[in-house]
PDB file of C-alpha atoms and ligand atoms in Angstrom:
ATOM      1  CA  MET Y  72      -4.664  18.721   8.664  1.00 58.00           C
ATOM      2  CA  SER Y  73      -6.840  15.953   9.737  1.00 81.00           C
ATOM      3  CA  ARG Y  74      -5.997  12.708   7.697  1.00 97.00           C
ATOM      4  CA  LYS Y  75      -8.210   9.709   8.273  1.00 98.00           C
ATOM      5  CA  LEU Y  76      -5.835   6.618   8.966  1.00 98.00           C
ATOM      6  CA  PHE Y  77      -5.744   4.058   6.383  1.00 98.00           C
ATOM      7  CA  ILE Y  78      -4.721   0.388   7.339  1.00 98.00           C
ATOM      8  CA  ALA Y  79      -4.487  -2.278   4.588  1.00 99.00           C
ATOM      9  CA  GLY Y  80      -3.549  -5.942   4.730  1.00 98.00           C
ATOM     10  CA  ASN Y  81      -1.447  -7.344   2.113  1.00 98.00           C
ATOM     11  CA  TRP Y  82      -1.990 -11.206   2.196  1.00 98.00           C
ATOM     12  CA  LYS Y  83       0.598 -11.680  -0.557  1.00 98.00           C
ATOM     13  CA  MET Y  84       0.752 -15.343  -1.958  1.00 98.00           C
ATOM     14  CA  ASN Y  85      -0.785 -16.948   1.128  1.00 98.00           C
ATOM     15  CA  THR Y  86      -3.849 -18.555   2.274  1.00 98.00           C
ATOM     16  CA  SER Y  87      -6.232 -21.346   0.527  1.00 98.00           C
ATOM     17  CA  GLN Y  88      -9.673 -20.235  -0.571  1.00 98.00           C
ATOM     18  CA  ALA Y  89     -11.195 -21.506   2.893  1.00 98.00           C
ATOM     19  CA  GLU Y  90      -8.537 -19.767   4.779  1.00 98.00           C
ATOM     20  CA  ALA Y  91      -9.039 -16.479   2.924  1.00 98.00           C
ATOM     21  CA  THR Y  92     -12.797 -16.640   3.541  1.00 98.00           C
ATOM     22  CA  ASP Y  93     -12.493 -17.524   7.120  1.00 98.00           C
ATOM     23  CA  LEU Y  94     -10.026 -14.710   7.606  1.00 98.00           C
ATOM     24  CA  ALA Y  95     -12.337 -12.289   5.973  1.00 98.00           C
ATOM     25  CA  LYS Y  96     -15.165 -13.313   8.148  1.00 98.00           C
ATOM     26  CA  ALA Y  97     -13.181 -13.201  11.242  1.00 98.00           C
ATOM     27  CA  LEU Y  98     -11.999  -9.593  10.384  1.00 98.00           C
ATOM     28  CA  VAL Y  99     -15.665  -8.530   9.562  1.00 98.00           C
ATOM     29  CA  GLU Y 100     -16.612  -9.849  12.968  1.00 98.00           C
ATOM     30  CA  ALA Y 101     -13.656  -7.931  14.941  1.00 98.00           C
ATOM     31  CA  ILE Y 102     -13.478  -4.717  13.013  1.00 98.00           C
ATOM     32  CA  GLY Y 103     -16.148  -4.838  10.088  1.00 98.00           C
ATOM     33  CA  SER Y 104     -18.088  -1.866  11.700  1.00 98.00           C
ATOM     34  CA  VAL Y 105     -14.994   0.347  12.530  1.00 98.00           C
ATOM     35  CA  ASP Y 106     -15.387   3.734  10.805  1.00 97.00           C
ATOM     36  CA  GLN Y 107     -12.763   5.942  12.214  1.00 97.00           C
ATOM     37  CA  VAL Y 108     -10.156   4.096  10.288  1.00 98.00           C
ATOM     38  CA  ASP Y 109     -10.256   3.248   6.406  1.00 98.00           C
ATOM     39  CA  LEU Y 110      -9.689  -0.598   5.983  1.00 98.00           C
ATOM     40  CA  ALA Y 111      -8.864  -2.891   3.164  1.00 98.00           C
ATOM     41  CA  VAL Y 112      -7.403  -6.279   2.434  1.00 99.00           C
ATOM     42  CA  CYS Y 113      -5.624  -7.432  -0.513  1.00 99.00           C
ATOM     43  CA  PRO Y 114      -6.087 -11.233  -0.955  1.00 98.00           C
ATOM     44  CA  PRO Y 115      -4.414 -13.445  -3.814  1.00 98.00           C
ATOM     45  CA  ALA Y 116      -6.441 -12.441  -7.071  1.00 98.00           C
ATOM     46  CA  VAL Y 117      -8.020 -15.815  -7.258  1.00 98.00           C
ATOM     47  CA  TYR Y 118      -9.668 -15.525  -4.019  1.00 98.00           C
ATOM     48  CA  LEU Y 119     -10.992 -11.842  -4.621  1.00 98.00           C
ATOM     49  CA  SER Y 120     -14.649 -12.856  -5.208  1.00 98.00           C
ATOM     50  CA  SER Y 121     -14.942 -15.190  -2.327  1.00 98.00           C
ATOM     51  CA  VAL Y 122     -13.346 -12.494  -0.111  1.00 98.00           C
ATOM     52  CA  ALA Y 123     -15.748  -9.968  -1.640  1.00 98.00           C
ATOM     53  CA  ASN Y 124     -18.683 -12.040  -0.606  1.00 98.00           C
ATOM     54  CA  ALA Y 125     -17.333 -12.504   2.984  1.00 98.00           C
ATOM     55  CA  LEU Y 126     -16.767  -8.775   3.308  1.00 98.00           C
ATOM     56  CA  ALA Y 127     -20.170  -7.890   1.900  1.00 98.00           C
ATOM     57  CA  GLY Y 128     -21.999  -5.033   3.955  1.00 98.00           C
ATOM     58  CA  SER Y 129     -18.800  -4.368   6.155  1.00 98.00           C
ATOM     59  CA  ASN Y 130     -16.557  -1.311   6.103  1.00 98.00           C
ATOM     60  CA  ILE Y 131     -13.599  -3.580   5.013  1.00 98.00           C
ATOM     61  CA  ALA Y 132     -12.699  -2.509   1.362  1.00 98.00           C
ATOM     62  CA  LEU Y 133     -11.194  -5.034  -1.165  1.00 99.00           C
ATOM     63  CA  GLY Y 134      -7.895  -4.484  -3.111  1.00 99.00           C
ATOM     64  CA  GLY Y 135      -5.891  -6.229  -5.776  1.00 98.00           C
ATOM     65  CA  GLN Y 136      -2.109  -6.879  -5.270  1.00 98.00           C
ATOM     66  CA  ASN Y 137      -1.260  -5.710  -8.717  1.00 98.00           C
ATOM     67  CA  VAL Y 138      -3.027  -4.881 -12.096  1.00 98.00           C
ATOM     68  CA  PHE Y 139      -1.781  -4.454 -15.886  1.00 98.00           C
ATOM     69  CA  TYR Y 140      -2.121  -1.288 -17.819  1.00 98.00           C
ATOM     70  CA  GLU Y 141      -3.796  -2.782 -21.027  1.00 98.00           C
ATOM     71  CA  ASP Y 142      -7.715  -3.173 -21.180  1.00 98.00           C
ATOM     72  CA  ASN Y 143      -7.728  -6.619 -22.488  1.00 98.00           C
ATOM     73  CA  GLY Y 144      -5.908  -9.084 -25.035  1.00 98.00           C
ATOM     74  CA  ALA Y 145      -3.025 -11.269 -25.369  1.00 98.00           C
ATOM     75  CA  PHE Y 146      -1.348 -10.602 -21.933  1.00 98.00           C
ATOM     76  CA  THR Y 147      -1.191 -13.992 -20.362  1.00 98.00           C
ATOM     77  CA  GLY Y 148      -1.431 -14.097 -16.751  1.00 97.00           C
ATOM     78  CA  GLU Y 149      -2.279 -10.352 -16.346  1.00 98.00           C
ATOM     79  CA  LEU Y 150      -5.359  -8.823 -14.941  1.00 98.00           C
ATOM     80  CA  SER Y 151      -6.991  -5.602 -15.952  1.00 98.00           C
ATOM     81  CA  THR Y 152      -8.502  -2.756 -14.008  1.00 98.00           C
ATOM     82  CA  ALA Y 153     -11.995  -3.665 -15.276  1.00 98.00           C
ATOM     83  CA  MET Y 154     -11.518  -7.284 -13.943  1.00 98.00           C
ATOM     84  CA  LEU Y 155     -10.396  -6.084 -10.530  1.00 98.00           C
ATOM     85  CA  LYS Y 156     -13.370  -3.611 -10.391  1.00 98.00           C
ATOM     86  CA  ASP Y 157     -15.841  -6.510 -11.626  1.00 98.00           C
ATOM     87  CA  VAL Y 158     -15.192  -8.478  -8.559  1.00 98.00           C
ATOM     88  CA  GLY Y 159     -15.437  -5.624  -6.031  1.00 98.00           C
ATOM     89  CA  CYS Y 160     -11.861  -3.937  -5.882  1.00 98.00           C
ATOM     90  CA  LYS Y 161     -11.654  -0.432  -4.746  1.00 98.00           C
ATOM     91  CA  TYR Y 162      -8.019  -0.450  -4.386  1.00 99.00           C
ATOM     92  CA  VAL Y 163      -4.817  -1.883  -6.049  1.00 99.00           C
ATOM     93  CA  ILE Y 164      -1.296  -2.210  -4.565  1.00 99.00           C
ATOM     94  CA  LEU Y 165       1.359  -1.070  -7.148  1.00 98.00           C
ATOM     95  CA  GLY Y 166       5.135  -1.220  -6.959  1.00 98.00           C
ATOM     96  CA  HIS Y 167       5.392  -3.448  -3.853  1.00 98.00           C
ATOM     97  CA  SER Y 168       9.085  -4.155  -3.228  1.00 97.00           C
ATOM     98  CA  GLU Y 169       8.636  -7.826  -3.945  1.00 97.00           C
ATOM     99  CA  ARG Y 170       7.358  -6.882  -7.433  1.00 98.00           C
ATOM    100  CA  ARG Y 171      10.185  -4.512  -7.761  1.00 98.00           C
ATOM    101  CA  HIS Y 172      13.041  -6.680  -6.433  1.00 96.00           C
ATOM    102  CA  VAL Y 173      11.773 -10.275  -6.974  1.00 97.00           C
ATOM    103  CA  ILE Y 174       9.719  -9.794 -10.302  1.00 97.00           C
ATOM    104  CA  GLY Y 175      11.830  -6.970 -11.603  1.00 98.00           C
ATOM    105  CA  GLU Y 176       9.352  -4.242 -12.132  1.00 98.00           C
ATOM    106  CA  SER Y 177      10.908  -0.699 -13.012  1.00 98.00           C
ATOM    107  CA  ASP Y 178       9.539   2.526 -12.006  1.00 98.00           C
ATOM    108  CA  GLU Y 179       8.509   3.210 -15.519  1.00 98.00           C
ATOM    109  CA  PHE Y 180       6.570   0.023 -15.755  1.00 98.00           C
ATOM    110  CA  ILE Y 181       5.021   0.830 -12.273  1.00 98.00           C
ATOM    111  CA  ASN Y 182       4.146   4.329 -13.532  1.00 98.00           C
ATOM    112  CA  ARG Y 183       2.165   3.145 -16.493  1.00 98.00           C
ATOM    113  CA  LYS Y 184       0.088   0.839 -14.147  1.00 98.00           C
ATOM    114  CA  VAL Y 185      -0.446   3.651 -11.755  1.00 98.00           C
ATOM    115  CA  PHE Y 186      -1.622   6.013 -14.458  1.00 98.00           C
ATOM    116  CA  LYS Y 187      -3.959   3.298 -15.872  1.00 98.00           C
ATOM    117  CA  ALA Y 188      -5.496   2.403 -12.411  1.00 98.00           C
ATOM    118  CA  LEU Y 189      -6.290   5.960 -11.631  1.00 98.00           C
ATOM    119  CA  ALA Y 190      -7.685   6.532 -14.993  1.00 98.00           C
ATOM    120  CA  ASP Y 191      -9.961   3.632 -14.553  1.00 98.00           C
ATOM    121  CA  GLY Y 192     -11.186   4.622 -10.939  1.00 98.00           C
ATOM    122  CA  LEU Y 193      -9.219   2.375  -8.677  1.00 98.00           C
ATOM    123  CA  LEU Y 194      -7.512   3.864  -5.650  1.00 98.00           C
ATOM    124  CA  VAL Y 195      -3.710   3.229  -5.882  1.00 99.00           C
ATOM    125  CA  ILE Y 196      -1.479   2.263  -2.966  1.00 99.00           C
ATOM    126  CA  LEU Y 197       1.981   2.987  -4.363  1.00 99.00           C
ATOM    127  CA  CYS Y 198       4.693   1.282  -2.271  1.00 98.00           C
ATOM    128  CA  VAL Y 199       8.314   2.749  -2.268  1.00 98.00           C
ATOM    129  CA  GLY Y 200      11.315   1.971  -0.003  1.00 98.00           C
ATOM    130  CA  GLU Y 201      15.115   1.467   0.047  1.00 98.00           C
ATOM    131  CA  LEU Y 202      17.127  -1.583   0.107  1.00 97.00           C
ATOM    132  CA  LEU Y 203      19.313  -2.143   3.341  1.00 95.00           C
ATOM    133  CA  GLU Y 204      22.585  -1.500   1.436  1.00 95.00           C
ATOM    134  CA  GLN Y 205      21.050   1.778   0.002  1.00 97.00           C
ATOM    135  CA  ARG Y 206      20.042   2.950   3.626  1.00 95.00           C
ATOM    136  CA  GLN Y 207      23.559   2.108   4.628  1.00 93.00           C
ATOM    137  CA  ALA Y 208      25.064   4.090   1.822  1.00 96.00           C
ATOM    138  CA  GLY Y 209      22.988   7.075   2.865  1.00 97.00           C
ATOM    139  CA  GLN Y 210      20.868   6.825  -0.281  1.00 98.00           C
ATOM    140  CA  THR Y 211      17.366   6.321   1.318  1.00 98.00           C
ATOM    141  CA  ASP Y 212      16.008   9.833   0.340  1.00 98.00           C
ATOM    142  CA  GLU Y 213      17.433   9.748  -3.291  1.00 98.00           C
ATOM    143  CA  VAL Y 214      15.979   6.306  -3.811  1.00 98.00           C
ATOM    144  CA  VAL Y 215      12.499   7.206  -2.454  1.00 98.00           C
ATOM    145  CA  VAL Y 216      12.341  10.525  -4.320  1.00 98.00           C
ATOM    146  CA  GLU Y 217      13.116   8.813  -7.518  1.00 98.00           C
ATOM    147  CA  GLN Y 218      10.442   6.164  -7.098  1.00 98.00           C
ATOM    148  CA  ILE Y 219       7.906   8.566  -6.259  1.00 98.00           C
ATOM    149  CA  LYS Y 220       8.713  11.057  -9.003  1.00 98.00           C
ATOM    150  CA  ILE Y 221       8.749   8.296 -11.788  1.00 98.00           C
ATOM    151  CA  GLY Y 222       5.926   6.288 -10.215  1.00 98.00           C
ATOM    152  CA  LEU Y 223       3.681   9.610 -10.251  1.00 98.00           C
ATOM    153  CA  GLU Y 224       4.871  10.954 -13.503  1.00 98.00           C
ATOM    154  CA  GLY Y 225       1.941  12.547 -15.327  1.00 97.00           C
ATOM    155  CA  VAL Y 226      -0.279  12.266 -12.186  1.00 98.00           C
ATOM    156  CA  GLN Y 227      -2.087  15.437 -11.594  1.00 98.00           C
ATOM    157  CA  GLY Y 228      -2.527  17.149  -8.109  1.00 98.00           C
ATOM    158  CA  SER Y 229      -6.461  16.511  -8.636  1.00 97.00           C
ATOM    159  CA  ASP Y 230      -5.751  12.748  -8.872  1.00 98.00           C
ATOM    160  CA  MET Y 231      -3.555  12.520  -5.779  1.00 98.00           C
ATOM    161  CA  ALA Y 232      -6.660  12.147  -3.453  1.00 98.00           C
ATOM    162  CA  ASN Y 233      -6.873   8.598  -4.959  1.00 98.00           C
ATOM    163  CA  VAL Y 234      -3.145   7.658  -4.210  1.00 98.00           C
ATOM    164  CA  THR Y 235      -1.872   6.537  -0.989  1.00 98.00           C
ATOM    165  CA  ILE Y 236       1.744   6.236  -0.612  1.00 98.00           C
ATOM    166  CA  ALA Y 237       3.305   3.412   1.361  1.00 98.00           C
ATOM    167  CA  TYR Y 238       6.596   3.822   2.642  1.00 98.00           C
ATOM    168  CA  GLU Y 239       8.095   0.346   3.084  1.00 98.00           C
ATOM    169  CA  PRO Y 240      11.801   0.106   3.825  1.00 97.00           C
ATOM    170  CA  VAL Y 241      12.660  -3.201   1.930  1.00 96.00           C
ATOM    171  CA  TRP Y 242      15.028  -4.308   5.079  1.00 94.00           C
ATOM    172  CA  ALA Y 243      11.840  -4.143   7.302  1.00 93.00           C
ATOM    173  CA  ILE Y 244       9.419  -6.145   5.275  1.00 92.00           C
ATOM    174  CA  GLY Y 245       8.876  -9.724   6.540  1.00 88.00           C
ATOM    175  CA  THR Y 246      12.002  -9.592   8.612  1.00 88.00           C
ATOM    176  CA  GLY Y 247      10.434  -8.658  12.148  1.00 84.00           C
ATOM    177  CA  VAL Y 248      12.807  -5.768  11.922  1.00 85.00           C
ATOM    178  CA  THR Y 249      10.785  -2.597  12.139  1.00 87.00           C
ATOM    179  CA  ALA Y 250      11.905   0.957  11.211  1.00 89.00           C
ATOM    180  CA  SER Y 251      11.904   2.832  14.575  1.00 95.00           C
ATOM    181  CA  PRO Y 252       9.253   5.357  14.706  1.00 96.00           C
ATOM    182  CA  ASP Y 253      11.778   8.135  14.338  1.00 97.00           C
ATOM    183  CA  GLN Y 254      13.231   6.490  11.294  1.00 96.00           C
ATOM    184  CA  ALA Y 255       9.978   6.027   9.602  1.00 97.00           C
ATOM    185  CA  GLN Y 256       8.782   9.590  10.612  1.00 98.00           C
ATOM    186  CA  GLU Y 257      11.772  11.054   8.987  1.00 98.00           C
ATOM    187  CA  VAL Y 258      11.226   9.649   5.781  1.00 98.00           C
ATOM    188  CA  HIS Y 259       7.446  10.091   5.914  1.00 98.00           C
ATOM    189  CA  ALA Y 260       8.154  13.820   6.429  1.00 98.00           C
ATOM    190  CA  MET Y 261      10.575  13.880   3.479  1.00 98.00           C
ATOM    191  CA  ILE Y 262       7.956  12.465   1.373  1.00 98.00           C
ATOM    192  CA  ARG Y 263       5.335  14.917   2.334  1.00 98.00           C
ATOM    193  CA  ASN Y 264       7.844  17.795   1.558  1.00 98.00           C
ATOM    194  CA  LEU Y 265       8.274  16.188  -1.861  1.00 98.00           C
ATOM    195  CA  LEU Y 266       4.679  16.123  -2.575  1.00 98.00           C
ATOM    196  CA  ALA Y 267       4.579  19.819  -1.712  1.00 98.00           C
ATOM    197  CA  GLU Y 268       7.244  20.470  -4.361  1.00 98.00           C
ATOM    198  CA  MET Y 269       5.848  18.233  -6.949  1.00 98.00           C
ATOM    199  CA  TYR Y 270       2.099  19.512  -6.328  1.00 98.00           C
ATOM    200  CA  ASP Y 271       1.227  21.963  -3.482  1.00 98.00           C
ATOM    201  CA  ASP Y 272       0.899  22.181   0.328  1.00 98.00           C
ATOM    202  CA  SER Y 273      -2.771  21.123   0.100  1.00 98.00           C
ATOM    203  CA  VAL Y 274      -1.847  18.037  -1.723  1.00 98.00           C
ATOM    204  CA  ALA Y 275       0.887  17.177   0.562  1.00 98.00           C
ATOM    205  CA  ASP Y 276      -1.311  17.817   3.684  1.00 98.00           C
ATOM    206  CA  ALA Y 277      -3.987  15.545   2.352  1.00 98.00           C
ATOM    207  CA  THR Y 278      -2.039  12.539   1.025  1.00 98.00           C
ATOM    208  CA  ILE Y 279      -2.153   9.431   3.065  1.00 98.00           C
ATOM    209  CA  ILE Y 280       1.310   8.025   3.796  1.00 98.00           C
ATOM    210  CA  GLN Y 281       1.279   4.455   5.219  1.00 98.00           C
ATOM    211  CA  TYR Y 282       4.105   2.826   6.800  1.00 98.00           C
ATOM    212  CA  GLY Y 283       4.837  -0.891   5.965  1.00 97.00           C
ATOM    213  CA  GLY Y 284       7.439  -3.504   7.332  1.00 96.00           C
ATOM    214  CA  SER Y 285       6.836  -5.634  10.152  1.00 95.00           C
ATOM    215  CA  VAL Y 286       3.893  -3.550  11.652  1.00 97.00           C
ATOM    216  CA  LYS Y 287       2.312  -5.596  14.604  1.00 96.00           C
ATOM    217  CA  PRO Y 288      -0.122  -4.933  17.383  1.00 97.00           C
ATOM    218  CA  SER Y 289       2.778  -4.353  19.630  1.00 97.00           C
ATOM    219  CA  ASN Y 290       4.413  -1.585  17.652  1.00 96.00           C
ATOM    220  CA  ALA Y 291       1.541  -0.139  15.622  1.00 98.00           C
ATOM    221  CA  ALA Y 292       0.384   2.698  18.221  1.00 98.00           C
ATOM    222  CA  GLU Y 293       3.850   4.221  18.392  1.00 97.00           C
ATOM    223  CA  LEU Y 294       4.332   4.141  14.629  1.00 97.00           C
ATOM    224  CA  LEU Y 295       0.777   5.386  13.933  1.00 98.00           C
ATOM    225  CA  GLY Y 296       1.346   8.099  16.499  1.00 97.00           C
ATOM    226  CA  GLN Y 297       3.922   9.834  14.482  1.00 98.00           C
ATOM    227  CA  PRO Y 298       2.690  13.166  12.965  1.00 98.00           C
ATOM    228  CA  ASP Y 299       3.383  12.021   9.285  1.00 98.00           C
ATOM    229  CA  ILE Y 300       2.381   8.224   9.579  1.00 98.00           C
ATOM    230  CA  ASP Y 301      -1.264   7.867   8.368  1.00 98.00           C
ATOM    231  CA  GLY Y 302      -1.708   4.381   8.454  1.00 98.00           C
ATOM    232  CA  ALA Y 303      -0.039   0.973   7.922  1.00 98.00           C
ATOM    233  CA  LEU Y 304       0.389  -1.653   4.903  1.00 98.00           C
ATOM    234  CA  VAL Y 305       0.532  -4.917   6.811  1.00 98.00           C
ATOM    235  CA  GLY Y 306       1.861  -8.087   5.498  1.00 98.00           C
ATOM    236  CA  GLY Y 307       2.559 -11.181   8.138  1.00 97.00           C
ATOM    237  CA  ALA Y 308       0.289  -9.623  10.889  1.00 98.00           C
ATOM    238  CA  ALA Y 309      -2.612  -9.228   8.320  1.00 98.00           C
ATOM    239  CA  LEU Y 310      -2.851 -13.071   7.853  1.00 98.00           C
ATOM    240  CA  LYS Y 311      -4.159 -13.367  11.675  1.00 98.00           C
ATOM    241  CA  ALA Y 312      -7.481 -11.661  12.305  1.00 98.00           C
ATOM    242  CA  ALA Y 313      -6.462 -10.859  15.959  1.00 98.00           C
ATOM    243  CA  ASP Y 314      -3.332  -9.088  15.082  1.00 98.00           C
ATOM    244  CA  PHE Y 315      -4.718  -7.091  12.278  1.00 98.00           C
ATOM    245  CA  ALA Y 316      -7.762  -6.208  14.561  1.00 98.00           C
ATOM    246  CA  GLY Y 317      -5.083  -5.253  17.132  1.00 98.00           C
ATOM    247  CA  ILE Y 318      -3.200  -2.980  14.717  1.00 98.00           C
ATOM    248  CA  VAL Y 319      -6.543  -1.135  13.651  1.00 98.00           C
ATOM    249  CA  ARG Y 320      -7.424  -0.607  17.343  1.00 98.00           C
ATOM    250  CA  ALA Y 321      -4.112   0.757  18.136  1.00 97.00           C
ATOM    251  CA  GLY Y 322      -4.936   3.497  15.511  1.00 95.00           C
ATOM    252  CA  MET Y 323      -8.307   4.346  16.945  1.00 94.00           C
TER     253      MET Y 323
HETATM  254  P1  PGA I 509       5.327  -7.279   6.583  1.00 61.71           P
HETATM  255  O1  PGA I 509       5.063  -6.973   5.040  1.00 61.71           O
HETATM  256  O2  PGA I 509       4.198  -6.668   7.482  1.00 61.71           O
HETATM  257  O3  PGA I 509       5.304  -8.700   6.587  1.00 61.71           O
HETATM  258  O4  PGA I 509       6.678  -6.918   6.921  1.00 61.71           O
HETATM  259  C1  PGA I 509       4.570  -5.717   4.679  1.00 61.71           C
HETATM  260  C2  PGA I 509       4.458  -5.570   3.094  1.00 61.71           C
HETATM  261  O5  PGA I 509       5.168  -6.127   2.381  1.00 61.71           O
HETATM  262  O6  PGA I 509       3.464  -4.855   2.833  1.00 61.71           O
END
């Protein structure tokens, strides 16, 4: 079992065009030639092309923050898989907690997008995670199991090499409160067991499971040192090149 760490930055709805390209250039300078860790950044969709130019020739891949499941047509405001690929995206984040809880996306809706993204050759980062009240009510495993089972419905084991799961407890996102390494490891191990049940041991062993939620340079090494934590999906700290680079170095 040797999984390559995967660290991705989710810039969310932040940066201007100039800030996005400056950030990408600073990242290329700091970590652009790292190859021990897989790297990606997911800027706002309108800046994907400019960021793609800034990343050209580096080892930092590009990802979208969302995608729709139709090829084209009357879907105002949506983006297709072909559009993301056209501007250089390799990855797409789906099921982020802000899309689930602020925008109202359901597991079934997310599943359609997962299915489409995989069919069209994008690598999917599927986010899952419980709300604070669900954790307090002892429902963490139940919530995460349901999100994964429905989110991956119809996805074959042979496609799982193209799926990263990001476990992001909602109470830890953007709050400065990080799940303890033990708390995160426990859920990651549970997810890996679930993948073994849904698929088989080799899929479970090979699947990258990122942790997300207030990851920063100061806590990254301990989180990434857990046996079932294979990387990080980073929000706030991904907006500062030095912090994101610090997290990447913590994993090297
Ligand atoms: P955060 O966000 O690092 O700011 O907590 C993580 C995420 O939402 O992916």
